[in-house]
Coordinates of C-alpha atoms in Angstrom, one line a residue:
Chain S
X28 CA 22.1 75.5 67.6
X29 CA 23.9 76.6 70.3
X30 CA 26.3 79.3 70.6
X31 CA 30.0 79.0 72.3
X32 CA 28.7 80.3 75.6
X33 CA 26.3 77.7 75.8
X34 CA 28.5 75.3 75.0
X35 CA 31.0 76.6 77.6
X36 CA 28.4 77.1 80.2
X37 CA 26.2 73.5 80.1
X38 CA 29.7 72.1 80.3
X39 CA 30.9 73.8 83.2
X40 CA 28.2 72.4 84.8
X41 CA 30.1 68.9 85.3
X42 CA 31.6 71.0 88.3
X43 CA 30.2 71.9 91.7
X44 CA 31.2 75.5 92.0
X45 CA 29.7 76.4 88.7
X46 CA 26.6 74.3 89.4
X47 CA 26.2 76.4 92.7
X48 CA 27.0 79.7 90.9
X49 CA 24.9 79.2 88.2
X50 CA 22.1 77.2 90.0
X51 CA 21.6 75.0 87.0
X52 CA 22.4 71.4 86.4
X53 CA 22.4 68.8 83.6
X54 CA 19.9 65.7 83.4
X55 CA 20.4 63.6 80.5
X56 CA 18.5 60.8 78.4
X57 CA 14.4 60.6 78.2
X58 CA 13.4 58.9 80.8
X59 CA 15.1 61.0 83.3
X60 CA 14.3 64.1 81.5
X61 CA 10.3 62.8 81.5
X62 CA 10.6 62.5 85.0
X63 CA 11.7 65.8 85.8
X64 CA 9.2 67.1 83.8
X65 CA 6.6 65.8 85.9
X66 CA 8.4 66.9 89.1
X67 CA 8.3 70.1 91.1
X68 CA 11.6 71.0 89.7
X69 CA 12.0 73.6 86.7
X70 CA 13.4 73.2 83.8
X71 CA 15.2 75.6 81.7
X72 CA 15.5 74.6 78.7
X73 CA 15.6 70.9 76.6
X74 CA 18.4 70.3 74.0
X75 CA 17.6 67.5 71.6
X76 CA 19.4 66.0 68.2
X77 CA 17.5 66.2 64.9
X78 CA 17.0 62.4 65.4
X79 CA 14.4 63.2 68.7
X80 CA 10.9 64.0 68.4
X81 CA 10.0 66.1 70.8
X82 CA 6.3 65.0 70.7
X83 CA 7.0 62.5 72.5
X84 CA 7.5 65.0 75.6
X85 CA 3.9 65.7 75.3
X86 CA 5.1 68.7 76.8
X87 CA 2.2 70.9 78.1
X88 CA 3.6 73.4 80.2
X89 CA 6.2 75.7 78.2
X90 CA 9.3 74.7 78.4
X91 CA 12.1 76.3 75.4
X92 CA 12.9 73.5 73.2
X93 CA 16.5 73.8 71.1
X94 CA 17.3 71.5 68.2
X95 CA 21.3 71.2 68.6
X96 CA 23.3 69.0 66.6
X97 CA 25.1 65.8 67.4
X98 CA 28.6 67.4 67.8
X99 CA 27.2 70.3 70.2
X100 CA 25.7 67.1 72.5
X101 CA 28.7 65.8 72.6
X102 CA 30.1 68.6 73.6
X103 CA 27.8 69.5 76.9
X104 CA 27.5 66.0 77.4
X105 CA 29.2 63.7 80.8
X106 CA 28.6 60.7 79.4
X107 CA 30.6 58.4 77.3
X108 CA 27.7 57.6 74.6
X109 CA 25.5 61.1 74.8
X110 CA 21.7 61.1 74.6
X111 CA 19.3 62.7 72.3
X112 CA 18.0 64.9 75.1
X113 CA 19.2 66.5 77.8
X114 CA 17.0 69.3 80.0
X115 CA 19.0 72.3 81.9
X116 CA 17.0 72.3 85.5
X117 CA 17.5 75.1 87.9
X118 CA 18.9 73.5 91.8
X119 CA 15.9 74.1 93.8
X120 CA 16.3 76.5 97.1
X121 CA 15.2 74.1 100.0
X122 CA 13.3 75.6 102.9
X123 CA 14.4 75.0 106.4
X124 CA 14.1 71.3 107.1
X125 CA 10.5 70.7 108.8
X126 CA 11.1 68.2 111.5
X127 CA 7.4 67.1 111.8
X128 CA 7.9 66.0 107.8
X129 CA 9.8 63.4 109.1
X130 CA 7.4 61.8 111.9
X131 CA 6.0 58.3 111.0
X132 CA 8.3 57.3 107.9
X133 CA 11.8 56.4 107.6
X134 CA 14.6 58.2 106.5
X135 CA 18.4 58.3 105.2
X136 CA 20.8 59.9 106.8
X137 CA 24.5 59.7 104.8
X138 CA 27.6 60.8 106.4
X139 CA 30.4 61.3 104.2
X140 CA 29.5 59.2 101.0
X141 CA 31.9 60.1 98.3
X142 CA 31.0 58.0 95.0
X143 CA 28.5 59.2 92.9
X144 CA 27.4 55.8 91.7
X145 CA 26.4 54.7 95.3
X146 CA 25.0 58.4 96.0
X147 CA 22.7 57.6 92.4
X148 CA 21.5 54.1 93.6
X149 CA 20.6 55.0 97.2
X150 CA 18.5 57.3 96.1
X151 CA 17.2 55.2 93.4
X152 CA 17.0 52.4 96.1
X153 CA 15.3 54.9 98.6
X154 CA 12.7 56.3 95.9
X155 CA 11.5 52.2 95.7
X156 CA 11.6 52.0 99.2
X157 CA 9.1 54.8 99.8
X158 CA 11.4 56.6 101.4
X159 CA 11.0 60.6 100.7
X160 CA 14.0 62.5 102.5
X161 CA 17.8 61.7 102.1
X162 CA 20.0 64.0 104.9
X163 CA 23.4 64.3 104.0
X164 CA 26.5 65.8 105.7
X165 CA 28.0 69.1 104.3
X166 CA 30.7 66.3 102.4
X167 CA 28.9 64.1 100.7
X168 CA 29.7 64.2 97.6
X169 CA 26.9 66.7 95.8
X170 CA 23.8 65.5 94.4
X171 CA 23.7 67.4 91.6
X172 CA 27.0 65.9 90.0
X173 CA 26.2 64.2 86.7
X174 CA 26.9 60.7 87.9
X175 CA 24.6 60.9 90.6
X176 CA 21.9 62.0 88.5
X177 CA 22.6 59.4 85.9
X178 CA 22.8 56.5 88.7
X179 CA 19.8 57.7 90.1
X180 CA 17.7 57.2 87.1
X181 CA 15.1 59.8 87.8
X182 CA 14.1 59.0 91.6
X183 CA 16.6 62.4 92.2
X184 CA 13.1 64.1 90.8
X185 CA 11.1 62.9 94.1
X186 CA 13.5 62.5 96.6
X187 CA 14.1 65.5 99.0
X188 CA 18.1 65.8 99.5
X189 CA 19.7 68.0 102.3
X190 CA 22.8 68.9 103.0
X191 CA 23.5 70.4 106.4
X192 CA 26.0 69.3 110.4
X193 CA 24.7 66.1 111.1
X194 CA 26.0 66.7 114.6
X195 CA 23.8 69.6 115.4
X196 CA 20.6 68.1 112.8
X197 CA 19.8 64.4 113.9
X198 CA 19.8 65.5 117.9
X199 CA 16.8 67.9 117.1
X200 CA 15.3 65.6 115.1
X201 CA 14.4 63.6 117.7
X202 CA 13.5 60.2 115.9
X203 CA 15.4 56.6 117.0
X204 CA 19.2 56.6 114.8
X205 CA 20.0 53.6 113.4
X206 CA 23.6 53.2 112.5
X207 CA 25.0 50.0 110.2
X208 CA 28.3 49.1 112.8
X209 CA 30.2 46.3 113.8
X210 CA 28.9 44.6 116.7
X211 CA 25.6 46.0 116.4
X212 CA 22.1 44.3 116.6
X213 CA 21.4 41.4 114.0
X214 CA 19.5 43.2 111.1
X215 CA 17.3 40.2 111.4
X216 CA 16.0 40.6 114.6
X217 CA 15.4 43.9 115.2
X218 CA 11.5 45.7 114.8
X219 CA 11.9 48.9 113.5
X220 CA 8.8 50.4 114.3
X221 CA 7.2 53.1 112.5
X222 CA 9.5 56.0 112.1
X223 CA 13.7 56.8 112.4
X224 CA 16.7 57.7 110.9
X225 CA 19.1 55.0 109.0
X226 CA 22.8 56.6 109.4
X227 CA 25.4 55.3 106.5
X228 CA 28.8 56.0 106.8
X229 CA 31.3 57.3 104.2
X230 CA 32.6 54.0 101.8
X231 CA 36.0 53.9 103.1
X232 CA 36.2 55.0 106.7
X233 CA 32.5 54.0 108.1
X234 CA 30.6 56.7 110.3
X235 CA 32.6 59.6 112.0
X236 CA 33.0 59.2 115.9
X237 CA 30.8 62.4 116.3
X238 CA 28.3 60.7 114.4
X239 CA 28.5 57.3 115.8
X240 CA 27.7 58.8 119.3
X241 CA 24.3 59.9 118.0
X242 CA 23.3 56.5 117.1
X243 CA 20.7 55.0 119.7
X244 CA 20.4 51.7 117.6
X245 CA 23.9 50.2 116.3
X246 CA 22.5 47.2 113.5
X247 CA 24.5 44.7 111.7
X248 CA 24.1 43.1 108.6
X249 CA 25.5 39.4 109.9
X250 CA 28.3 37.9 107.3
X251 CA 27.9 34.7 106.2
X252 CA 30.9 34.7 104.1
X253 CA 34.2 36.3 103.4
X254 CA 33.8 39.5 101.9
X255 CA 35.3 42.3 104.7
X256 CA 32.3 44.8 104.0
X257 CA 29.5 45.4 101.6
X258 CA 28.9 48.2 99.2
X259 CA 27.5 51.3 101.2
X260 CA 24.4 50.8 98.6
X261 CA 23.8 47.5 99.2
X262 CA 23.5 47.8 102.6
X263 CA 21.4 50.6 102.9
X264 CA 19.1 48.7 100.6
X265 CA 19.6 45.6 103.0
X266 CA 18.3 48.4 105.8
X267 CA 15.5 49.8 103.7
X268 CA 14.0 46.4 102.9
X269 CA 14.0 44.9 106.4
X270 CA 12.2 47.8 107.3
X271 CA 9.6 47.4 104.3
X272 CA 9.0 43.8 104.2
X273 CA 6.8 43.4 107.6
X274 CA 4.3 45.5 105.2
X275 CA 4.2 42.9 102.6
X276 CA 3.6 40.1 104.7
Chain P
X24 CA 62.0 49.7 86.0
X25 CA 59.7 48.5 83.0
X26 CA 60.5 48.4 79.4
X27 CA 58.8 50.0 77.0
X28 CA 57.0 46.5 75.9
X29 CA 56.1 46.0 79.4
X30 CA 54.4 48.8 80.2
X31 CA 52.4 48.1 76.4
X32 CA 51.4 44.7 77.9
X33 CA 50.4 46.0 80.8
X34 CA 48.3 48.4 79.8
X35 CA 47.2 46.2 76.8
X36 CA 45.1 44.3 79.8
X37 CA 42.7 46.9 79.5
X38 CA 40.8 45.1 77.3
X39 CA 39.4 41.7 76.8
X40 CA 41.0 40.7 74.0
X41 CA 44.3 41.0 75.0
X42 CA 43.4 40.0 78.3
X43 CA 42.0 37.0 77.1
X44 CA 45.3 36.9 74.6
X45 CA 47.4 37.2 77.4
X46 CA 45.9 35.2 79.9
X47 CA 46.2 37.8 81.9
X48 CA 45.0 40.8 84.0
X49 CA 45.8 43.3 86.6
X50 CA 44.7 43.7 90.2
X51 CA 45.5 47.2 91.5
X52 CA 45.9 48.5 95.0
X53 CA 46.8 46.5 98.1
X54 CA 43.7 44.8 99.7
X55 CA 42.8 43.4 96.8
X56 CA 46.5 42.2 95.9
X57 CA 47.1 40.7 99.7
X58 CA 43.3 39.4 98.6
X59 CA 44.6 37.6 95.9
X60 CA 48.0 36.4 97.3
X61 CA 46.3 34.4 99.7
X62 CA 43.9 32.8 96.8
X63 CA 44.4 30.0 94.3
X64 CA 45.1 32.2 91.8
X65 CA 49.2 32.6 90.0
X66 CA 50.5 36.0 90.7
X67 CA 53.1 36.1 87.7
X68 CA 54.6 39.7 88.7
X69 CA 53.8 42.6 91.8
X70 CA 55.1 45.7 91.0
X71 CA 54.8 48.5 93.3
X72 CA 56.4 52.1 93.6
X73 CA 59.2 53.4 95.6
X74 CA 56.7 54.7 99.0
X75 CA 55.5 51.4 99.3
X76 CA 57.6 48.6 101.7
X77 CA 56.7 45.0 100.1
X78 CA 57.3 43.5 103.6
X79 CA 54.3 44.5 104.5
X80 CA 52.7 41.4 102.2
X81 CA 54.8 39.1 104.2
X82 CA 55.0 36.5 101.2
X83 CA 55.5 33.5 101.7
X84 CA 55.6 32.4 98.1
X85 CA 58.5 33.6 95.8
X86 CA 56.9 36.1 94.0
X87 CA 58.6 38.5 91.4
X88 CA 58.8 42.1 92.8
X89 CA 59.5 44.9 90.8
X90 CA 59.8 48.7 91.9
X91 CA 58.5 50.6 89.3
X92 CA 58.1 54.8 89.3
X93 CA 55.2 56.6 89.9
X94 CA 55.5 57.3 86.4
X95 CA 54.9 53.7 85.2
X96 CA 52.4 52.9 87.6
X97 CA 50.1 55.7 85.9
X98 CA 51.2 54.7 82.5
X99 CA 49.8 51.1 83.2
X100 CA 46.9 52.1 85.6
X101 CA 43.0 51.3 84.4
X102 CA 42.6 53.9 87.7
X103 CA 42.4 57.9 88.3
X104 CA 44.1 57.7 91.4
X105 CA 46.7 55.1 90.7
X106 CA 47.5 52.6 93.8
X107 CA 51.3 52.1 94.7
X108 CA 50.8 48.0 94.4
X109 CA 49.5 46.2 91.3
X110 CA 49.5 42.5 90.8
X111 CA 49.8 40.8 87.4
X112 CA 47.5 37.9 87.5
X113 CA 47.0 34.5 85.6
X114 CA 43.8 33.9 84.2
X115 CA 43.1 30.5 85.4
X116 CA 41.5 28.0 83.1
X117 CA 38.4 26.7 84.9
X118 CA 37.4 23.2 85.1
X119 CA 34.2 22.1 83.7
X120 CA 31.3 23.4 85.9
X121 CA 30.7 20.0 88.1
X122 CA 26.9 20.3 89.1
X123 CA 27.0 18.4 92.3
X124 CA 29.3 21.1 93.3
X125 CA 25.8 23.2 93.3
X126 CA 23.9 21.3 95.1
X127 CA 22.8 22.1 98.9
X128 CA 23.5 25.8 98.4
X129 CA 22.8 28.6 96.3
X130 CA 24.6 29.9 93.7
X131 CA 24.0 33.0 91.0
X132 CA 23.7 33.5 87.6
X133 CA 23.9 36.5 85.3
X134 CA 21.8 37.0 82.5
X135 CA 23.6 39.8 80.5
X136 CA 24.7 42.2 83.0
X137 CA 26.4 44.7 81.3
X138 CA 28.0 47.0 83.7
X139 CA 31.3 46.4 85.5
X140 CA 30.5 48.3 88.5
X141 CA 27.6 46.3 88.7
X142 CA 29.1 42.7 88.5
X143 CA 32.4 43.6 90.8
X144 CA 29.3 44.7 93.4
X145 CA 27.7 41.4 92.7
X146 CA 30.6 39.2 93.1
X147 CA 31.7 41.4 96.4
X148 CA 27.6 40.8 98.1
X149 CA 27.7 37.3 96.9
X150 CA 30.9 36.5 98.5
X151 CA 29.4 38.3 101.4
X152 CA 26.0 35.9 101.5
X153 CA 28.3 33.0 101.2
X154 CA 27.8 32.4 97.6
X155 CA 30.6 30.5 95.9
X156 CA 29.4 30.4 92.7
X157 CA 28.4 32.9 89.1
X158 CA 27.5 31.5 86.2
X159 CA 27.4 34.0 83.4
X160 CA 26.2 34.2 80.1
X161 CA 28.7 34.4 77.5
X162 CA 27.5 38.5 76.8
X163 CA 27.7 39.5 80.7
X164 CA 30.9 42.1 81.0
X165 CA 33.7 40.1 81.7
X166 CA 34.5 39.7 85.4
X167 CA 38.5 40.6 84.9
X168 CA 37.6 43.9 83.6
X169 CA 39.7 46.2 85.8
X170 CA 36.6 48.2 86.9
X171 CA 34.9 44.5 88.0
X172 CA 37.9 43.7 90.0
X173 CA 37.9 46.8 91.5
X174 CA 34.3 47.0 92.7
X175 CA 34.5 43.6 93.9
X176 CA 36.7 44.3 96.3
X177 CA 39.3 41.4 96.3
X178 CA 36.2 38.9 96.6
X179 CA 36.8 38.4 93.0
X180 CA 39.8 36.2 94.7
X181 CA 37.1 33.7 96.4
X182 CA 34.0 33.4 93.5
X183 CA 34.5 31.2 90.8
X184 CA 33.2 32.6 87.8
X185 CA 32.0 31.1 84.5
X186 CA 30.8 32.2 81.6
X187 CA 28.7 29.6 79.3
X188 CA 25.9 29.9 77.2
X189 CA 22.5 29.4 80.3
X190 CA 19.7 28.1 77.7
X191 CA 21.9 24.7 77.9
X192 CA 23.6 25.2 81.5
X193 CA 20.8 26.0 83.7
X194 CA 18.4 22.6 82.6
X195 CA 21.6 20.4 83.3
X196 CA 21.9 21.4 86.7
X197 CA 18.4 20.6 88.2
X198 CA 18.0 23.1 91.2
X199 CA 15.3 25.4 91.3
X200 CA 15.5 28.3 89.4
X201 CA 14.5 32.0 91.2
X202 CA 13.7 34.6 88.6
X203 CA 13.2 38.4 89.2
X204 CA 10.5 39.0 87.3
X205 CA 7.4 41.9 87.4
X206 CA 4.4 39.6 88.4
X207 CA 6.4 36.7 90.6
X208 CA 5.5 35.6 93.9
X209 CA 6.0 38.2 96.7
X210 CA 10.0 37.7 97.6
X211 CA 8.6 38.2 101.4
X212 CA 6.9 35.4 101.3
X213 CA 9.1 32.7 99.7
X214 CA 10.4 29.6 101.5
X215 CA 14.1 29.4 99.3
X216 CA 14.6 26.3 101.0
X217 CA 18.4 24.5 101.1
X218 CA 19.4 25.0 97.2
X219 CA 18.8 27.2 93.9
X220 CA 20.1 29.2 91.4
X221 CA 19.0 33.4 91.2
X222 CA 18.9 34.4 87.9
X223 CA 19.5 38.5 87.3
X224 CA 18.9 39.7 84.2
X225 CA 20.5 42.7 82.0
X226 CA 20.3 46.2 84.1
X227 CA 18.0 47.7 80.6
X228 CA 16.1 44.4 79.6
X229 CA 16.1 42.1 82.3
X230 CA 15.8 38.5 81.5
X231 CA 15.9 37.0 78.1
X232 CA 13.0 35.3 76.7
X233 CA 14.8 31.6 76.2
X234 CA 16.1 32.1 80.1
X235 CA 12.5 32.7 81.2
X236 CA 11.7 29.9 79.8
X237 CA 13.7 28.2 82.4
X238 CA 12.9 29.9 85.7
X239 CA 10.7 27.6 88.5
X240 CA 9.8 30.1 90.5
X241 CA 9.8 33.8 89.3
X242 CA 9.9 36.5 92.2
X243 CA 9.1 39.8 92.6
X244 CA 10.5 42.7 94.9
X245 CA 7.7 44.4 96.3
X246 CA 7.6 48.4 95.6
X247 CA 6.4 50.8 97.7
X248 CA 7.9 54.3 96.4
X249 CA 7.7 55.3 92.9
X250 CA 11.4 54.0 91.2
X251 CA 10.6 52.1 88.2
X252 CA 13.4 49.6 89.4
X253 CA 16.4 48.6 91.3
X254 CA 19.6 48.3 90.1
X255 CA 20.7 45.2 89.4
X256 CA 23.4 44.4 92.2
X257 CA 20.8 45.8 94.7
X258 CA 18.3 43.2 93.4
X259 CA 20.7 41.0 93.8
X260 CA 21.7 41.6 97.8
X261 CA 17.7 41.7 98.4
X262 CA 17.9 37.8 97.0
X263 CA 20.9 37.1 99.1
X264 CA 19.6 38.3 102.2
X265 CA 16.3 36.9 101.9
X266 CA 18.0 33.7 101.6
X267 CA 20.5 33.5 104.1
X268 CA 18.5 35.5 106.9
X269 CA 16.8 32.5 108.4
X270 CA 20.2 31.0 109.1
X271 CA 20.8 34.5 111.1
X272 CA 17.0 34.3 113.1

């Protein structure tokens, strides 16, 4: 049962500023509620219908469970066709990105991306890539929206996400920055090495001047047909896998 | 100006039936429109709003324009930003699939998928790969859906779709059938040669059990991070490129 201040609260949730002022955000459906379970974030609270068993959970750290009814799901719920579960998860307070975390690994770097959808699957994409840290500029679109979480399918539990000024971050990094552009390096041809920063640009508009100057590796993904671009997903999973597949060989 | 039945048609295109009724469907916004101007496809009607100067289509073609207010272009908009172009589109009554039209390429073919966002992607990366052909099962979303057409990114214009039921497609055509499946050869290490067909199965169950039945070769995307999959469109692009990046070495 929830009262009307839960109600009102869980939904408010859908927005930024109240997921910022409240810390708190929403993850729906088991399997993304299992895997935040089993992540370092902390959860709140879980809401399930009558119809969920909450054994299934095999919950052994204590988390408050709440039995709420179909209606009230509905209610807190973003998606068209609510789940029986849903866990409240508090936004964790990132320390200071540690440079040295990033030495020997690949990671993403997104300028500007504004769909949640793609912001979901690159993460998704990254989390089966191996990849561990996503770098985003203060305008991509916030991780924590509903959409994202959903399209992420639970890799949002392991991925670290930052938001912060590209412009003064990826100088101090000190890492190669490898940028998908027009009239870059085939994709095909190039060795990526062992460590470096893949820069995507915002869906629309492509990387921002300020950030294109900071790329020491422009790459591109040659055409072969007709389409003028591909899906800001799609190609950073194009980046991600040429970078992977030497190590399946 | 539209009539009161007009603006009902339009927005009746919303859904299958009536786009399938109708023979029918829209195309909002104006790459996609110029997109499909420039395709085979029969543009019965544009219609665009007051701001916007139709010279800039430079048609060649007669072409019914109609200004329409803002007004009207929400009222028969699938989108929450509504575009000031839309094109009203005939639904073209495709040919029998000829197989030798198959041969000495690669083509793809959709097992179910579900989402729209999803199969406009696919249709957008296959047109970029250089893909000219999707063969769908008959339960895979339909590729007019306004959210399809609008993730594929005008490329819907270039792909020729068709839906058909696979168990009695796929055995008629007699090119070598690429399957992701869990436990398939490493895609890494695959030789794809000149032809074949990629199968993709539903984005919750993956392939059906009568379509496995019919793949030659099943293939596997090696993980290395923790994501219990890829989304579908993403599986698809790692296909594609696989495929067509000898041809860039």
């Amino acid at each position: 049962m929830l009262s009307k201040s839960q109600i009102s609260l869980l939904r408010s949730l859908q927005n930024k500023k109240d997921r910022t002022q409240q810390s708190l955000f929403l993850v729906e459906g088991l399997k993304s509620v299992i895997e935040f379970i089993h992540s370092a974030y902390q959860i709140g609270a879980i809401y399930h219908t009558a119809s969920f068993d909450p054994k299934v959970l095999k919950l052994s750290q204590k988390i408050n469970l709440t039995e709420i009814s179909v209606t009230d799901m509905e209610k807190v719920s973003s998606l068209k066709t609510p789940q029986q579960i849903a866990a409240l998860i508090k936004i964790p307070v990132w320390p200071a990105l540690d440079n040295t975390r990033l030495k020997q690994k690949f990671s993403l770097v997104l300028d500007g991306i504004q769909d949640p959808g793609n912001m979901g699957t690159i993460i998704r994409t990254a989390d089966w890539f191996g990849m561990q840290h996503v770098i985003c500029s203060e305008d991509t679109v916030d991780v924590y929206n509903p959409k994202v979480v959903q399209a992420s399918m639970g890799s949002l539990s392991r991925i670290n996400v930052r938001y912060g000024d590209l412009t003064s971050i990826l100088p101090k990094i000190g890492l190669p920055v490898y940028g998908a552009m027009l009239d870059g390096e085939n994709i095909y041809d190039i060795d990526f090495g062992q460590e470096g920063l893949i820069v995507m640009g915002n869906e629309g508009s492509g990387l921002r001047p300020d950030i294109s100057k900071l790329i020491s590796k422009a790459v591109t993904i040659p055409r072969k047909g007709n389409a003028e671009s591909l899906n800001v997903a799609i190609a950073t999973a194009l980046f991600c896998s040429e970078i992977v597949r030497k190590s399946f060989k």
